[in-house]
């Protein structure tokens, strides 16, 4: 009994699968009605020709008018670097001169002399932290 039930369920499932495949086939046939391989090949050839024509037109437009000496990227980069180097050189060479000696407006002023010795900290000016550190070091040395 159980086997018959399984056989009936399998038959119903197979029937649904076959019906679905048949419906898919009908849908494909109706969608492709009026098309054959030759028509599609001709259509693809026409599209490819159109793409080639567009590329040729783009190449012609890209050349510009009366421009036979089009530069490539490397040539443009080299020219740019040369222009940049020329600009840098002219900027570096146009530095104003620096005056030497005492400026003329200051020559007559009575200015104090610059100190020639290094200032030292007096023992009385030792701060509290330094004193505590010195005492700690002394106590640890014992």
Coordinates of C-alpha atoms in Angstrom, one line a residue:
X1 CA 0.0 0.0 0.0
X2 CA 2.8 2.4 0.9
X3 CA 4.6 1.6 -2.3
X4 CA 1.5 2.4 -4.4
X5 CA 1.1 5.7 -2.6
X6 CA 4.7 6.7 -3.3
X7 CA 4.3 5.6 -7.0
X8 CA 1.3 7.8 -7.4
X9 CA 3.0 10.8 -5.7
X10 CA 6.1 10.3 -8.0
X11 CA 3.8 10.1 -11.1
X12 CA 2.0 13.4 -10.1
X13 CA 5.4 15.1 -9.5
X14 CA 6.7 13.9 -12.9
X15 CA 3.5 15.1 -14.6
X16 CA 4.0 18.6 -13.0
X17 CA 7.6 18.7 -14.2
X18 CA 6.8 17.7 -17.7
X19 CA 3.9 20.2 -17.9
X20 CA 6.3 23.0 -16.7
X21 CA 8.9 22.0 -19.3
X22 CA 6.2 22.1 -22.0
X23 CA 5.1 25.5 -20.8
X24 CA 8.6 26.8 -20.9
X25 CA 9.1 25.5 -24.4
X26 CA 5.9 27.2 -25.6
X27 CA 7.0 30.5 -24.0
X28 CA 10.4 30.2 -25.8
X29 CA 8.8 29.4 -29.1
X30 CA 6.4 32.3 -28.9
X31 CA 9.2 34.7 -27.8
X32 CA 11.4 33.6 -30.7
X33 CA 8.6 33.7 -33.3
X34 CA 9.8 35.6 -36.3
X35 CA 13.5 35.2 -35.5
X36 CA 15.9 32.8 -37.0
X37 CA 19.7 32.5 -36.8
X38 CA 20.3 34.4 -40.0
X39 CA 18.2 37.3 -38.9
X40 CA 20.1 37.5 -35.6
X41 CA 23.5 37.2 -37.3
X42 CA 22.6 40.0 -39.7
X43 CA 21.5 42.2 -36.8
X44 CA 24.8 41.5 -34.9
X45 CA 26.8 42.3 -38.0
X46 CA 24.9 45.6 -38.4
X47 CA 25.6 46.5 -34.7
X48 CA 29.3 45.7 -35.1
X49 CA 29.5 47.8 -38.3
X50 CA 27.9 50.7 -36.4
X51 CA 30.4 50.4 -33.5
X52 CA 33.3 50.4 -36.0
X53 CA 32.0 53.5 -37.7
X54 CA 31.6 55.3 -34.4
X55 CA 35.2 54.4 -33.5
X56 CA 36.5 55.7 -36.8
X57 CA 34.6 58.9 -36.4
X58 CA 36.0 59.3 -32.9
X59 CA 39.5 58.8 -34.2
X60 CA 39.0 61.5 -36.9
X61 CA 37.6 63.9 -34.4
X62 CA 40.4 63.2 -31.9
X63 CA 43.1 64.2 -34.4
X64 CA 41.9 67.8 -34.5
X65 CA 42.1 70.3 -37.3
X66 CA 45.4 70.6 -39.2
X67 CA 47.4 69.0 -36.5
X68 CA 49.8 66.5 -38.0
X69 CA 52.2 66.5 -35.0
X70 CA 50.1 65.2 -32.2
X71 CA 52.2 64.6 -29.0
X72 CA 51.8 61.5 -27.0
X73 CA 51.7 61.4 -23.2
X74 CA 55.4 60.9 -22.7
X75 CA 56.3 63.9 -24.9
X76 CA 53.7 66.1 -23.1
X77 CA 55.1 65.0 -19.7
X78 CA 58.7 65.7 -20.8
X79 CA 57.7 69.2 -22.0
X80 CA 55.8 69.9 -18.8
X81 CA 58.8 68.9 -16.7
X82 CA 61.1 71.1 -18.8
X83 CA 58.8 74.1 -18.3
X84 CA 58.5 73.4 -14.6
X85 CA 62.4 73.2 -14.3
X86 CA 62.7 76.5 -16.3
X87 CA 60.2 78.2 -13.9
X88 CA 62.0 76.9 -10.9
X89 CA 65.4 78.0 -12.2
X90 CA 64.2 81.5 -12.9
X91 CA 62.6 81.7 -9.5
X92 CA 65.8 80.6 -7.7
X93 CA 68.0 82.9 -9.8
X94 CA 65.8 86.0 -9.1
X95 CA 66.5 86.1 -5.4
X96 CA 67.1 89.7 -4.1
X97 CA 70.5 90.4 -2.7
X98 CA 71.1 90.3 1.0
X99 CA 72.8 93.4 2.5
X100 CA 76.2 92.8 4.2
X101 CA 77.4 94.7 7.2
X102 CA 75.5 97.2 9.3
X103 CA 72.5 98.8 7.6
X104 CA 72.9 102.5 6.8
X105 CA 70.0 103.7 9.0
X106 CA 71.5 101.9 12.1
X107 CA 75.1 103.0 11.7
X108 CA 74.7 106.2 13.7
X109 CA 72.7 104.7 16.7
X110 CA 74.3 104.1 20.1
X111 CA 73.6 100.4 20.6
X112 CA 74.9 98.3 23.5
X113 CA 77.5 95.6 22.9
X114 CA 76.3 92.0 22.6
X115 CA 77.4 89.8 25.6
X116 CA 80.3 87.5 24.9
X117 CA 80.0 85.2 27.9
X118 CA 77.4 82.5 28.7
X119 CA 75.1 83.4 31.5
X120 CA 75.3 81.1 34.6
X121 CA 72.7 80.4 37.2
X122 CA 73.7 81.6 40.7
X123 CA 73.7 79.1 43.5
X124 CA 71.1 81.1 45.3
X125 CA 68.7 80.8 42.4
X126 CA 68.5 77.0 42.6
X127 CA 64.9 76.0 42.5
X128 CA 63.2 73.8 45.1
X129 CA 62.9 70.7 42.8
X130 CA 66.6 70.7 42.0
X131 CA 67.4 71.0 45.7
X132 CA 65.1 68.0 46.6
X133 CA 66.6 65.9 43.8
X134 CA 70.2 66.7 45.0
X135 CA 69.3 65.7 48.6
X136 CA 67.6 62.5 47.4
X137 CA 70.7 61.6 45.3
X138 CA 72.9 62.2 48.3
X139 CA 70.8 60.0 50.6
X140 CA 70.8 57.2 48.1
X141 CA 74.6 57.3 47.7
X142 CA 75.1 56.3 51.4

